[in-house]
């Protein structure tokens, strides 16, 4: 009786699927056209779905426990509205400069400028006008808010002018946009920003941005031509960045929660909020690990579990700030 033969390399390959990083990338040149999103072109070009990012202006007054005051809520609303204008203005300018690259992307090629629905000159003029209105209106409300809006527009202009091709500076510039939103909320409401809060906003932004780039690299690939800076990043490097940023974010939030000024109540609400915060971070990290975090605003709008955890976290933070 002949001895049993060891399994061949072919059978082993069939039994064990290849790891994610070795699987072939999806091809962008598809014969089936991508469906155009509904709605007028000028409404879609503003990227209103991404306005959810601007809710970060509420973070500072929320952490300070003053968001429920009428004057503070009004100031936060002003900052929110102005950042919606400024961010849409930046998106318009970016769409004009990135039109050729967007046409190679399976989803971005439906953007109005890349699809030829809106002319580049009209989009550029509208983008500059929206940012100018945001800066002037912000300065009229509070000089610090106007300065923050100007800093946002300048950093975004530098980004589209060339910094987006300079790793890892491009990650830092995109993260600064999230940080400036949080700073604008403090400036508009005269809320003092602690060091812990600024560090939390900074590293939380790095976590989201690195996860966004990681997902894009896995889904689209570095050689597709949709974002040249992806050629300078490996998946392992981006995984290291978002993992490191997540760890620092948790540590900083823990320090903020345990050393904040509101600890006179019987129940440690801010300490309990750490649990909800970490659960939310882990939920989002799972989406990054699945390479589905290219569009953070879509996750916030569609992930019911993350929404539930987020509401619980907000209630705990409010309770810690207002309950004596």
C-alpha positions as protocol buffer text, in pm:
chain_id: "A"
residue {
  index: 1
  type: UNK
  ca { x: 0 y: 0 z: 0 }
}
residue {
  index: 2
  type: UNK
  ca { x: 163 y: 329 z: -104 }
}
residue {
  index: 3
  type: UNK
  ca { x: 225 y: 586 z: 170 }
}
residue {
  index: 4
  type: UNK
  ca { x: -17 y: 883 z: 183 }
}
residue {
  index: 5
  type: UNK
  ca { x: 97 y: 1181 z: -16 }
}
residue {
  index: 6
  type: UNK
  ca { x: 131 y: 1521 z: 159 }
}
residue {
  index: 7
  type: UNK
  ca { x: -118 y: 1786 z: 48 }
}
residue {
  index: 8
  type: UNK
  ca { x: -1 y: 1987 z: -247 }
}
residue {
  index: 9
  type: UNK
  ca { x: 54 y: 2362 z: -244 }
}
residue {
  index: 10
  type: UNK
  ca { x: -244 y: 2393 z: -475 }
}
residue {
  index: 11
  type: UNK
  ca { x: -483 y: 2224 z: -231 }
}
residue {
  index: 12
  type: UNK
  ca { x: -355 y: 2435 z: 56 }
}
residue {
  index: 13
  type: UNK
  ca { x: -416 y: 2750 z: -143 }
}
residue {
  index: 14
  type: UNK
  ca { x: -773 y: 2643 z: -208 }
}
residue {
  index: 15
  type: UNK
  ca { x: -837 y: 2557 z: 156 }
}
residue {
  index: 16
  type: UNK
  ca { x: -696 y: 2882 z: 292 }
}
residue {
  index: 17
  type: UNK
  ca { x: -811 y: 3209 z: 132 }
}
residue {
  index: 18
  type: UNK
  ca { x: -536 y: 3462 z: 70 }
}
residue {
  index: 19
  type: UNK
  ca { x: -497 y: 3744 z: 320 }
}
residue {
  index: 20
  type: UNK
  ca { x: -671 y: 4072 z: 247 }
}
residue {
  index: 21
  type: UNK
  ca { x: -355 y: 4260 z: 151 }
}
residue {
  index: 22
  type: UNK
  ca { x: -269 y: 4003 z: -120 }
}
residue {
  index: 23
  type: UNK
  ca { x: -609 y: 3995 z: -288 }
}
residue {
  index: 24
  type: UNK
  ca { x: -634 y: 4163 z: -628 }
}
residue {
  index: 25
  type: UNK
  ca { x: -747 y: 4523 z: -630 }
}
residue {
  index: 26
  type: UNK
  ca { x: -1079 y: 4612 z: -789 }
}
residue {
  index: 27
  type: UNK
  ca { x: -1044 y: 4747 z: -1140 }
}
residue {
  index: 28
  type: UNK
  ca { x: -1162 y: 5104 z: -1189 }
}
residue {
  index: 29
  type: UNK
  ca { x: -1220 y: 5086 z: -1562 }
}
residue {
  index: 30
  type: UNK
  ca { x: -1566 y: 4935 z: -1556 }
}
residue {
  index: 31
  type: UNK
  ca { x: -1796 y: 4914 z: -1853 }
}
residue {
  index: 32
  type: UNK
  ca { x: -2103 y: 4971 z: -1634 }
}
residue {
  index: 33
  type: UNK
  ca { x: -2132 y: 5342 z: -1554 }
}
residue {
  index: 34
  type: UNK
  ca { x: -2169 y: 5451 z: -1193 }
}
residue {
  index: 35
  type: UNK
  ca { x: -2520 y: 5573 z: -1114 }
}
residue {
  index: 36
  type: UNK
  ca { x: -2538 y: 5950 z: -1070 }
}
residue {
  index: 37
  type: UNK
  ca { x: -2654 y: 6055 z: -721 }
}
residue {
  index: 38
  type: UNK
  ca { x: -2995 y: 6223 z: -710 }
}
residue {
  index: 39
  type: UNK
  ca { x: -3043 y: 6595 z: -666 }
}
residue {
  index: 40
  type: UNK
  ca { x: -2946 y: 6918 z: -844 }
}
residue {
  index: 41
  type: UNK
  ca { x: -2580 y: 6951 z: -936 }
}
residue {
  index: 42
  type: UNK
  ca { x: -2522 y: 7270 z: -735 }
}
residue {
  index: 43
  type: UNK
  ca { x: -2665 y: 7104 z: -424 }
}
residue {
  index: 44
  type: UNK
  ca { x: -2456 y: 6790 z: -467 }
}
residue {
  index: 45
  type: UNK
  ca { x: -2135 y: 6985 z: -529 }
}
residue {
  index: 46
  type: UNK
  ca { x: -2166 y: 7136 z: -180 }
}
residue {
  index: 47
  type: UNK
  ca { x: -2130 y: 6783 z: -32 }
}
residue {
  index: 48
  type: UNK
  ca { x: -2397 y: 6845 z: 229 }
}
residue {
  index: 49
  type: UNK
  ca { x: -2360 y: 6487 z: 356 }
}
residue {
  index: 50
  type: UNK
  ca { x: -2018 y: 6587 z: 486 }
}
residue {
  index: 51
  type: UNK
  ca { x: -2163 y: 6868 z: 695 }
}
residue {
  index: 52
  type: UNK
  ca { x: -2193 y: 6615 z: 977 }
}
residue {
  index: 53
  type: UNK
  ca { x: -1819 y: 6671 z: 1034 }
}
residue {
  index: 54
  type: UNK
  ca { x: -1902 y: 7028 z: 1133 }
}
residue {
  index: 55
  type: UNK
  ca { x: -2088 y: 6904 z: 1440 }
}
residue {
  index: 56
  type: UNK
  ca { x: -1744 y: 6903 z: 1601 }
}
residue {
  index: 57
  type: UNK
  ca { x: -1800 y: 7273 z: 1673 }
}
residue {
  index: 58
  type: UNK
  ca { x: -2035 y: 7156 z: 1949 }
}
residue {
  index: 59
  type: UNK
  ca { x: -1761 y: 6956 z: 2125 }
}
residue {
  index: 60
  type: UNK
  ca { x: -1610 y: 7237 z: 2333 }
}
residue {
  index: 61
  type: UNK
  ca { x: -1934 y: 7376 z: 2481 }
}
residue {
  index: 62
  type: UNK
  ca { x: -2059 y: 7019 z: 2529 }
}
residue {
  index: 63
  type: UNK
  ca { x: -1749 y: 6926 z: 2729 }
}
residue {
  index: 64
  type: UNK
  ca { x: -1781 y: 7245 z: 2931 }
}
residue {
  index: 65
  type: UNK
  ca { x: -2145 y: 7173 z: 3012 }
}
residue {
  index: 66
  type: UNK
  ca { x: -2265 y: 7506 z: 2872 }
}
residue {
  index: 67
  type: UNK
  ca { x: -2420 y: 7393 z: 2544 }
}
residue {
  index: 68
  type: UNK
  ca { x: -2774 y: 7414 z: 2684 }
}
residue {
  index: 69
  type: UNK
  ca { x: -2742 y: 7787 z: 2755 }
}
residue {
  index: 70
  type: UNK
  ca { x: -2919 y: 7999 z: 2495 }
}
residue {
  index: 71
  type: UNK
  ca { x: -2626 y: 8233 z: 2424 }
}
residue {
  index: 72
  type: UNK
  ca { x: -2381 y: 7945 z: 2395 }
}
residue {
  index: 73
  type: UNK
  ca { x: -2613 y: 7744 z: 2173 }
}
residue {
  index: 74
  type: UNK
  ca { x: -2654 y: 8049 z: 1948 }
}
residue {
  index: 75
  type: UNK
  ca { x: -2278 y: 8095 z: 1916 }
}
residue {
  index: 76
  type: UNK
  ca { x: -2230 y: 7726 z: 1842 }
}
residue {
  index: 77
  type: UNK
  ca { x: -2502 y: 7746 z: 1577 }
}
residue {
  index: 78
  type: UNK
  ca { x: -2325 y: 8039 z: 1412 }
}
residue {
  index: 79
  type: UNK
  ca { x: -1995 y: 7847 z: 1404 }
}
residue {
  index: 80
  type: UNK
  ca { x: -2175 y: 7543 z: 1264 }
}
residue {
  index: 81
  type: UNK
  ca { x: -2338 y: 7742 z: 984 }
}
residue {
  index: 82
  type: UNK
  ca { x: -2015 y: 7921 z: 892 }
}
residue {
  index: 83
  type: UNK
  ca { x: -1818 y: 7597 z: 878 }
}
residue {
  index: 84
  type: UNK
  ca { x: -2081 y: 7449 z: 648 }
}
residue {
  index: 85
  type: UNK
  ca { x: -2021 y: 7743 z: 414 }
}
residue {
  index: 86
  type: UNK
  ca { x: -1641 y: 7732 z: 443 }
}
residue {
  index: 87
  type: UNK
  ca { x: -1610 y: 7354 z: 405 }
}
residue {
  index: 88
  type: UNK
  ca { x: -1836 y: 7351 z: 99 }
}
residue {
  index: 89
  type: UNK
  ca { x: -1628 y: 7633 z: -47 }
}
residue {
  index: 90
  type: UNK
  ca { x: -1313 y: 7427 z: 3 }
}
residue {
  index: 91
  type: UNK
  ca { x: -1478 y: 7124 z: -155 }
}
residue {
  index: 92
  type: UNK
  ca { x: -1562 y: 7330 z: -464 }
}
residue {
  index: 93
  type: UNK
  ca { x: -1202 y: 7446 z: -507 }
}
residue {
  index: 94
  type: UNK
  ca { x: -1072 y: 7095 z: -443 }
}
residue {
  index: 95
  type: UNK
  ca { x: -1312 y: 6947 z: -700 }
}
residue {
  index: 96
  type: UNK
  ca { x: -1182 y: 7184 z: -965 }
}
residue {
  index: 97
  type: UNK
  ca { x: -818 y: 7098 z: -899 }
}
residue {
  index: 98
  type: UNK
  ca { x: -882 y: 6724 z: -862 }
}
residue {
  index: 99
  type: UNK
  ca { x: -1123 y: 6680 z: -1152 }
}
residue {
  index: 100
  type: UNK
  ca { x: -888 y: 6460 z: -1357 }
}
residue {
  index: 101
  type: UNK
  ca { x: -807 y: 6233 z: -1061 }
}
residue {
  index: 102
  type: UNK
  ca { x: -1174 y: 6214 z: -960 }
}
residue {
  index: 103
  type: UNK
  ca { x: -1265 y: 6084 z: -1307 }
}
residue {
  index: 104
  type: UNK
  ca { x: -1052 y: 5775 z: -1235 }
}
residue {
  index: 105
  type: UNK
  ca { x: -1234 y: 5700 z: -908 }
}
residue {
  index: 106
  type: UNK
  ca { x: -1538 y: 5466 z: -916 }
}
residue {
  index: 107
  type: UNK
  ca { x: -1747 y: 5701 z: -698 }
}
residue {
  index: 108
  type: UNK
  ca { x: -1587 y: 6044 z: -720 }
}
residue {
  index: 109
  type: UNK
  ca { x: -1624 y: 6050 z: -1099 }
}
residue {
  index: 110
  type: UNK
  ca { x: -1994 y: 6132 z: -1044 }
}
residue {
  index: 111
  type: UNK
  ca { x: -1909 y: 6461 z: -872 }
}
residue {
  index: 112
  type: UNK
  ca { x: -2062 y: 6751 z: -1071 }
}
residue {
  index: 113
  type: UNK
  ca { x: -1730 y: 6912 z: -1169 }
}
residue {
  index: 114
  type: UNK
  ca { x: -1565 y: 6584 z: -1269 }
}
residue {
  index: 115
  type: UNK
  ca { x: -1880 y: 6479 z: -1456 }
}
residue {
  index: 116
  type: UNK
  ca { x: -1895 y: 6808 z: -1645 }
}
residue {
  index: 117
  type: UNK
  ca { x: -2226 y: 6922 z: -1493 }
}
residue {
  index: 118
  type: UNK
  ca { x: -2067 y: 7238 z: -1349 }
}
residue {
  index: 119
  type: UNK
  ca { x: -1795 y: 7439 z: -1517 }
}
residue {
  index: 120
  type: UNK
  ca { x: -1463 y: 7474 z: -1333 }
}
residue {
  index: 121
  type: UNK
  ca { x: -1466 y: 7856 z: -1345 }
}
residue {
  index: 122
  type: UNK
  ca { x: -1813 y: 7881 z: -1190 }
}
residue {
  index: 123
  type: UNK
  ca { x: -1722 y: 7625 z: -923 }
}
residue {
  index: 124
  type: UNK
  ca { x: -1399 y: 7808 z: -838 }
}
residue {
  index: 125
  type: UNK
  ca { x: -1572 y: 8146 z: -805 }
}
residue {
  index: 126
  type: UNK
  ca { x: -1847 y: 7997 z: -588 }
}
residue {
  index: 127
  type: UNK
  ca { x: -1590 y: 7825 z: -366 }
}
residue {
  index: 128
  type: UNK
  ca { x: -1393 y: 8144 z: -305 }
}
residue {
  index: 129
  type: UNK
  ca { x: -1714 y: 8339 z: -240 }
}
residue {
  index: 130
  type: UNK
  ca { x: -1840 y: 8092 z: 21 }
}
residue {
  index: 131
  type: UNK
  ca { x: -1510 y: 8095 z: 209 }
}
residue {
  index: 132
  type: UNK
  ca { x: -1493 y: 8476 z: 201 }
}
residue {
  index: 133
  type: UNK
  ca { x: -1844 y: 8507 z: 344 }
}
residue {
  index: 134
  type: UNK
  ca { x: -1757 y: 8259 z: 622 }
}
residue {
  index: 135
  type: UNK
  ca { x: -1441 y: 8450 z: 719 }
}
residue {
  index: 136
  type: UNK
  ca { x: -1604 y: 8793 z: 718 }
}
residue {
  index: 137
  type: UNK
  ca { x: -1915 y: 8677 z: 905 }
}
residue {
  index: 138
  type: UNK
  ca { x: -1698 y: 8494 z: 1158 }
}
residue {
  index: 139
  type: UNK
  ca { x: -1490 y: 8806 z: 1222 }
}
residue {
  index: 140
  type: UNK
  ca { x: -1806 y: 9011 z: 1272 }
}
residue {
  index: 141
  type: UNK
  ca { x: -1932 y: 8764 z: 1531 }
}
residue {
  index: 142
  type: UNK
  ca { x: -1599 y: 8730 z: 1711 }
}
residue {
  index: 143
  type: UNK
  ca { x: -1245 y: 8810 z: 1591 }
}
residue {
  index: 144
  type: UNK
  ca { x: -1120 y: 8474 z: 1721 }
}
residue {
  index: 145
  type: UNK
  ca { x: -1385 y: 8293 z: 1517 }
}
residue {
  index: 146
  type: UNK
  ca { x: -1289 y: 8492 z: 1206 }
}
residue {
  index: 147
  type: UNK
  ca { x: -924 y: 8403 z: 1260 }
}
residue {
  index: 148
  type: UNK
  ca { x: -1015 y: 8036 z: 1295 }
}
residue {
  index: 149
  type: UNK
  ca { x: -1217 y: 8042 z: 974 }
}
residue {
  index: 150
  type: UNK
  ca { x: -928 y: 8212 z: 793 }
}
residue {
  index: 151
  type: UNK
  ca { x: -683 y: 7952 z: 928 }
}
residue {
  index: 152
  type: UNK
  ca { x: -909 y: 7675 z: 800 }
}
residue {
  index: 153
  type: UNK
  ca { x: -932 y: 7825 z: 450 }
}
residue {
  index: 154
  type: UNK
  ca { x: -557 y: 7890 z: 433 }
}
residue {
  index: 155
  type: UNK
  ca { x: -462 y: 7537 z: 541 }
}
residue {
  index: 156
  type: UNK
  ca { x: -709 y: 7388 z: 296 }
}
residue {
  index: 157
  type: UNK
  ca { x: -570 y: 7607 z: 17 }
}
residue {
  index: 158
  type: UNK
  ca { x: -217 y: 7494 z: 97 }
}
residue {
  index: 159
  type: UNK
  ca { x: -341 y: 7137 z: 100 }
}
residue {
  index: 160
  type: UNK
  ca { x: -492 y: 7146 z: -248 }
}
residue {
  index: 161
  type: UNK
  ca { x: -196 y: 7349 z: -376 }
}
residue {
  index: 162
  type: UNK
  ca { x: 55 y: 7076 z: -299 }
}
residue {
  index: 163
  type: UNK
  ca { x: 65 y: 6961 z: 63 }
}
residue {
  index: 164
  type: UNK
  ca { x: -172 y: 6673 z: -19 }
}
residue {
  index: 165
  type: UNK
  ca { x: 120 y: 6513 z: -205 }
}
residue {
  index: 166
  type: UNK
  ca { x: 358 y: 6535 z: 95 }
}
residue {
  index: 167
  type: UNK
  ca { x: 319 y: 6241 z: 335 }
}
residue {
  index: 168
  type: UNK
  ca { x: 260 y: 6243 z: 627 }
}
residue {
  index: 169
  type: UNK
  ca { x: 198 y: 6620 z: 614 }
}
residue {
  index: 170
  type: UNK
  ca { x: -120 y: 6554 z: 419 }
}
residue {
  index: 171
  type: UNK
  ca { x: -257 y: 6353 z: 712 }
}
residue {
  index: 172
  type: UNK
  ca { x: -171 y: 6636 z: 951 }
}
residue {
  index: 173
  type: UNK
  ca { x: -338 y: 6901 z: 733 }
}
residue {
  index: 174
  type: UNK
  ca { x: -660 y: 6702 z: 695 }
}
residue {
  index: 175
  type: UNK
  ca { x: -659 y: 6633 z: 1070 }
}
residue {
  index: 176
  type: UNK
  ca { x: -613 y: 7006 z: 1134 }
}
residue {
  index: 177
  type: UNK
  ca { x: -947 y: 7065 z: 965 }
}
residue {
  index: 178
  type: UNK
  ca { x: -1119 y: 6858 z: 1236 }
}
residue {
  index: 179
  type: UNK
  ca { x: -919 y: 7033 z: 1508 }
}
residue {
  index: 180
  type: UNK
  ca { x: -1008 y: 7381 z: 1378 }
}
residue {
  index: 181
  type: UNK
  ca { x: -1376 y: 7288 z: 1386 }
}
residue {
  index: 182
  type: UNK
  ca { x: -1344 y: 7212 z: 1756 }
}
residue {
  index: 183
  type: UNK
  ca { x: -1147 y: 7534 z: 1813 }
}
residue {
  index: 184
  type: UNK
  ca { x: -1414 y: 7735 z: 1627 }
}
residue {
  index: 185
  type: UNK
  ca { x: -1678 y: 7605 z: 1868 }
}
residue {
  index: 186
  type: UNK
  ca { x: -1476 y: 7737 z: 2159 }
}
residue {
  index: 187
  type: UNK
  ca { x: -1408 y: 8071 z: 1990 }
}
residue {
  index: 188
  type: UNK
  ca { x: -1772 y: 8130 z: 1898 }
}
residue {
  index: 189
  type: UNK
  ca { x: -1900 y: 8050 z: 2247 }
}
residue {
  index: 190
  type: UNK
  ca { x: -1615 y: 8201 z: 2452 }
}
residue {
  index: 191
  type: UNK
  ca { x: -1537 y: 7855 z: 2592 }
}
residue {
  index: 192
  type: UNK
  ca { x: -1191 y: 7795 z: 2732 }
}
residue {
  index: 193
  type: UNK
  ca { x: -1016 y: 7503 z: 2562 }
}
residue {
  index: 194
  type: UNK
  ca { x: -805 y: 7285 z: 2788 }
}
residue {
  index: 195
  type: UNK
  ca { x: -485 y: 7112 z: 2680 }
}
residue {
  index: 196
  type: UNK
  ca { x: -652 y: 6772 z: 2719 }
}
residue {
  index: 197
  type: UNK
  ca { x: -936 y: 6880 z: 2492 }
}
residue {
  index: 198
  type: UNK
  ca { x: -699 y: 7000 z: 2218 }
}
residue {
  index: 199
  type: UNK
  ca { x: -492 y: 6682 z: 2237 }
}
residue {
  index: 200
  type: UNK
  ca { x: -808 y: 6472 z: 2225 }
}
residue {
  index: 201
  type: UNK
  ca { x: -932 y: 6655 z: 1915 }
}
residue {
  index: 202
  type: UNK
  ca { x: -591 y: 6627 z: 1747 }
}
residue {
  index: 203
  type: UNK
  ca { x: -532 y: 6256 z: 1792 }
}
residue {
  index: 204
  type: UNK
  ca { x: -897 y: 6170 z: 1738 }
}
residue {
  index: 205
  type: UNK
  ca { x: -870 y: 6348 z: 1404 }
}
residue {
  index: 206
  type: UNK
  ca { x: -553 y: 6154 z: 1316 }
}
residue {
  index: 207
  type: UNK
  ca { x: -740 y: 5832 z: 1394 }
}
residue {
  index: 208
  type: UNK
  ca { x: -1023 y: 5918 z: 1155 }
}
residue {
  index: 209
  type: UNK
  ca { x: -797 y: 6048 z: 876 }
}
residue {
  index: 210
  type: UNK
  ca { x: -555 y: 5755 z: 886 }
}
residue {
  index: 211
  type: UNK
  ca { x: -853 y: 5517 z: 882 }
}
residue {
  index: 212
  type: UNK
  ca { x: -992 y: 5702 z: 582 }
}
residue {
  index: 213
  type: UNK
  ca { x: -665 y: 5668 z: 390 }
}
residue {
  index: 214
  type: UNK
  ca { x: -628 y: 5303 z: 491 }
}
residue {
  index: 215
  type: UNK
  ca { x: -975 y: 5222 z: 360 }
}
residue {
  index: 216
  type: UNK
  ca { x: -910 y: 5407 z: 36 }
}
residue {
  index: 217
  type: UNK
  ca { x: -582 y: 5227 z: -21 }
}
residue {
  index: 218
  type: UNK
  ca { x: -736 y: 4885 z: 38 }
}
residue {
  index: 219
  type: UNK
  ca { x: -1046 y: 4950 z: -171 }
}
residue {
  index: 220
  type: UNK
  ca { x: -897 y: 5144 z: -462 }
}
residue {
  index: 221
  type: UNK
  ca { x: -524 y: 5074 z: -447 }
}
residue {
  index: 222
  type: UNK
  ca { x: -220 y: 5300 z: -463 }
}
residue {
  index: 223
  type: UNK
  ca { x: -169 y: 5283 z: -839 }
}
residue {
  index: 224
  type: UNK
  ca { x: -518 y: 5382 z: -949 }
}
residue {
  index: 225
  type: UNK
  ca { x: -423 y: 5748 z: -984 }
}
residue {
  index: 226
  type: UNK
  ca { x: -707 y: 5873 z: -766 }
}
residue {
  index: 227
  type: UNK
  ca { x: -475 y: 6005 z: -492 }
}
residue {
  index: 228
  type: UNK
  ca { x: -100 y: 6018 z: -566 }
}
residue {
  index: 229
  type: UNK
  ca { x: -1 y: 6032 z: -198 }
}
residue {
  index: 230
  type: UNK
  ca { x: -130 y: 5675 z: -150 }
}
residue {
  index: 231
  type: UNK
  ca { x: 182 y: 5552 z: -331 }
}
residue {
  index: 232
  type: UNK
  ca { x: 387 y: 5666 z: -32 }
}
residue {
  index: 233
  type: UNK
  ca { x: 184 y: 5471 z: 223 }
}
residue {
  index: 234
  type: UNK
  ca { x: 173 y: 5100 z: 289 }
}
residue {
  index: 235
  type: UNK
  ca { x: -129 y: 4940 z: 451 }
}
residue {
  index: 236
  type: UNK
  ca { x: 83 y: 4837 z: 747 }
}
residue {
  index: 237
  type: UNK
  ca { x: 203 y: 5196 z: 800 }
}
residue {
  index: 238
  type: UNK
  ca { x: -149 y: 5338 z: 788 }
}
residue {
  index: 239
  type: UNK
  ca { x: -268 y: 5064 z: 1024 }
}
residue {
  index: 240
  type: UNK
  ca { x: 12 y: 5164 z: 1262 }
}
residue {
  index: 241
  type: UNK
  ca { x: -93 y: 5531 z: 1245 }
}
residue {
  index: 242
  type: UNK
  ca { x: -461 y: 5477 z: 1318 }
}
residue {
  index: 243
  type: UNK
  ca { x: -384 y: 5220 z: 1589 }
}
residue {
  index: 244
  type: UNK
  ca { x: -136 y: 5453 z: 1757 }
}
residue {
  index: 245
  type: UNK
  ca { x: -374 y: 5748 z: 1728 }
}
residue {
  index: 246
  type: UNK
  ca { x: -658 y: 5544 z: 1878 }
}
residue {
  index: 247
  type: UNK
  ca { x: -443 y: 5446 z: 2176 }
}
residue {
  index: 248
  type: UNK
  ca { x: -336 y: 5805 z: 2244 }
}
residue {
  index: 249
  type: UNK
  ca { x: -696 y: 5925 z: 2204 }
}
residue {
  index: 250
  type: UNK
  ca { x: -821 y: 5681 z: 2468 }
}
residue {
  index: 251
  type: UNK
  ca { x: -544 y: 5775 z: 2714 }
}
residue {
  index: 252
  type: UNK
  ca { x: -604 y: 6149 z: 2668 }
}
residue {
  index: 253
  type: UNK
  ca { x: -980 y: 6110 z: 2705 }
}
residue {
  index: 254
  type: UNK
  ca { x: -929 y: 5907 z: 3023 }
}
residue {
  index: 255
  type: UNK
  ca { x: -708 y: 6180 z: 3167 }
}
residue {
  index: 256
  type: UNK
  ca { x: -963 y: 6447 z: 3071 }
}
residue {
  index: 257
  type: UNK
  ca { x: -1253 y: 6251 z: 3222 }
}
residue {
  index: 258
  type: UNK
  ca { x: -1075 y: 6182 z: 3551 }
}
residue {
  index: 259
  type: UNK
  ca { x: -917 y: 6525 z: 3601 }
}
residue {
  index: 260
  type: UNK
  ca { x: -1190 y: 6758 z: 3469 }
}
residue {
  index: 261
  type: UNK
  ca { x: -1350 y: 7028 z: 3684 }
}
residue {
  index: 262
  type: UNK
  ca { x: -1688 y: 6855 z: 3725 }
}
residue {
  index: 263
  type: UNK
  ca { x: -1642 y: 6592 z: 3992 }
}
residue {
  index: 264
  type: UNK
  ca { x: -1866 y: 6709 z: 4275 }
}
residue {
  index: 265
  type: UNK
  ca { x: -2157 y: 6477 z: 4201 }
}
residue {
  index: 266
  type: UNK
  ca { x: -2221 y: 6142 z: 4370 }
}
residue {
  index: 267
  type: UNK
  ca { x: -2217 y: 5949 z: 4041 }
}
residue {
  index: 268
  type: UNK
  ca { x: -1892 y: 5973 z: 3836 }
}
residue {
  index: 269
  type: UNK
  ca { x: -2069 y: 6049 z: 3509 }
}
residue {
  index: 270
  type: UNK
  ca { x: -1757 y: 6157 z: 3322 }
}
residue {
  index: 271
  type: UNK
  ca { x: -1576 y: 5843 z: 3434 }
}
residue {
  index: 272
  type: UNK
  ca { x: -1865 y: 5632 z: 3308 }
}
residue {
  index: 273
  type: UNK
  ca { x: -1850 y: 5816 z: 2976 }
}
residue {
  index: 274
  type: UNK
  ca { x: -1510 y: 5653 z: 2919 }
}
residue {
  index: 275
  type: UNK
  ca { x: -1687 y: 5320 z: 2861 }
}
residue {
  index: 276
  type: UNK
  ca { x: -1917 y: 5465 z: 2594 }
}
residue {
  index: 277
  type: UNK
  ca { x: -1629 y: 5655 z: 2434 }
}
residue {
  index: 278
  type: UNK
  ca { x: -1411 y: 5344 z: 2405 }
}
residue {
  index: 279
  type: UNK
  ca { x: -1701 y: 5136 z: 2271 }
}
residue {
  index: 280
  type: UNK
  ca { x: -1766 y: 5399 z: 2004 }
}
residue {
  index: 281
  type: UNK
  ca { x: -1398 y: 5407 z: 1913 }
}
residue {
  index: 282
  type: UNK
  ca { x: -1389 y: 5028 z: 1886 }
}
residue {
  index: 283
  type: UNK
  ca { x: -1703 y: 5030 z: 1672 }
}
residue {
  index: 284
  type: UNK
  ca { x: -1545 y: 5279 z: 1434 }
}
residue {
  index: 285
  type: UNK
  ca { x: -1215 y: 5088 z: 1436 }
}
residue {
  index: 286
  type: UNK
  ca { x: -1403 y: 4779 z: 1319 }
}
residue {
  index: 287
  type: UNK
  ca { x: -1519 y: 4975 z: 1014 }
}
residue {
  index: 288
  type: UNK
  ca { x: -1162 y: 5083 z: 944 }
}
residue {
  index: 289
  type: UNK
  ca { x: -1041 y: 4725 z: 975 }
}
residue {
  index: 290
  type: UNK
  ca { x: -1304 y: 4626 z: 717 }
}
residue {
  index: 291
  type: UNK
  ca { x: -1174 y: 4905 z: 490 }
}
residue {
  index: 292
  type: UNK
  ca { x: -1516 y: 5074 z: 482 }
}
residue {
  index: 293
  type: UNK
  ca { x: -1419 y: 5403 z: 651 }
}
residue {
  index: 294
  type: UNK
  ca { x: -1330 y: 5606 z: 341 }
}
residue {
  index: 295
  type: UNK
  ca { x: -1632 y: 5831 z: 404 }
}
residue {
  index: 296
  type: UNK
  ca { x: -1668 y: 5902 z: 781 }
}
residue {
  index: 297
  type: UNK
  ca { x: -1991 y: 6095 z: 728 }
}
residue {
  index: 298
  type: UNK
  ca { x: -2157 y: 5784 z: 580 }
}
residue {
  index: 299
  type: UNK
  ca { x: -2061 y: 5580 z: 887 }
}
residue {
  index: 300
  type: UNK
  ca { x: -2210 y: 5839 z: 1122 }
}
residue {
  index: 301
  type: UNK
  ca { x: -2530 y: 5852 z: 915 }
}
residue {
  index: 302
  type: UNK
  ca { x: -2580 y: 5477 z: 870 }
}
residue {
  index: 303
  type: UNK
  ca { x: -2427 y: 5290 z: 1165 }
}
residue {
  index: 304
  type: UNK
  ca { x: -2712 y: 5253 z: 1414 }
}
residue {
  index: 305
  type: UNK
  ca { x: -2491 y: 5092 z: 1677 }
}
residue {
  index: 306
  type: UNK
  ca { x: -2247 y: 5381 z: 1663 }
}
residue {
  index: 307
  type: UNK
  ca { x: -2535 y: 5627 z: 1683 }
}
residue {
  index: 308
  type: UNK
  ca { x: -2674 y: 5461 z: 1997 }
}
residue {
  index: 309
  type: UNK
  ca { x: -2334 y: 5460 z: 2166 }
}
residue {
  index: 310
  type: UNK
  ca { x: -2283 y: 5822 z: 2062 }
}
residue {
  index: 311
  type: UNK
  ca { x: -2613 y: 5933 z: 2218 }
}
residue {
  index: 312
  type: UNK
  ca { x: -2531 y: 5751 z: 2542 }
}
residue {
  index: 313
  type: UNK
  ca { x: -2188 y: 5916 z: 2547 }
}
residue {
  index: 314
  type: UNK
  ca { x: -2334 y: 6264 z: 2496 }
}
residue {
  index: 315
  type: UNK
  ca { x: -2588 y: 6210 z: 2776 }
}
residue {
  index: 316
  type: UNK
  ca { x: -2315 y: 6093 z: 3014 }
}
residue {
  index: 317
  type: UNK
  ca { x: -2093 y: 6392 z: 2933 }
}
residue {
  index: 318
  type: UNK
  ca { x: -2385 y: 6632 z: 2982 }
}
residue {
  index: 319
  type: UNK
  ca { x: -2476 y: 6465 z: 3309 }
}
residue {
  index: 320
  type: UNK
  ca { x: -2118 y: 6497 z: 3431 }
}
residue {
  index: 321
  type: UNK
  ca { x: -2109 y: 6864 z: 3339 }
}
residue {
  index: 322
  type: UNK
  ca { x: -2445 y: 6982 z: 3476 }
}
residue {
  index: 323
  type: UNK
  ca { x: -2535 y: 6746 z: 3761 }
}
residue {
  index: 324
  type: UNK
  ca { x: -2391 y: 6855 z: 4093 }
}
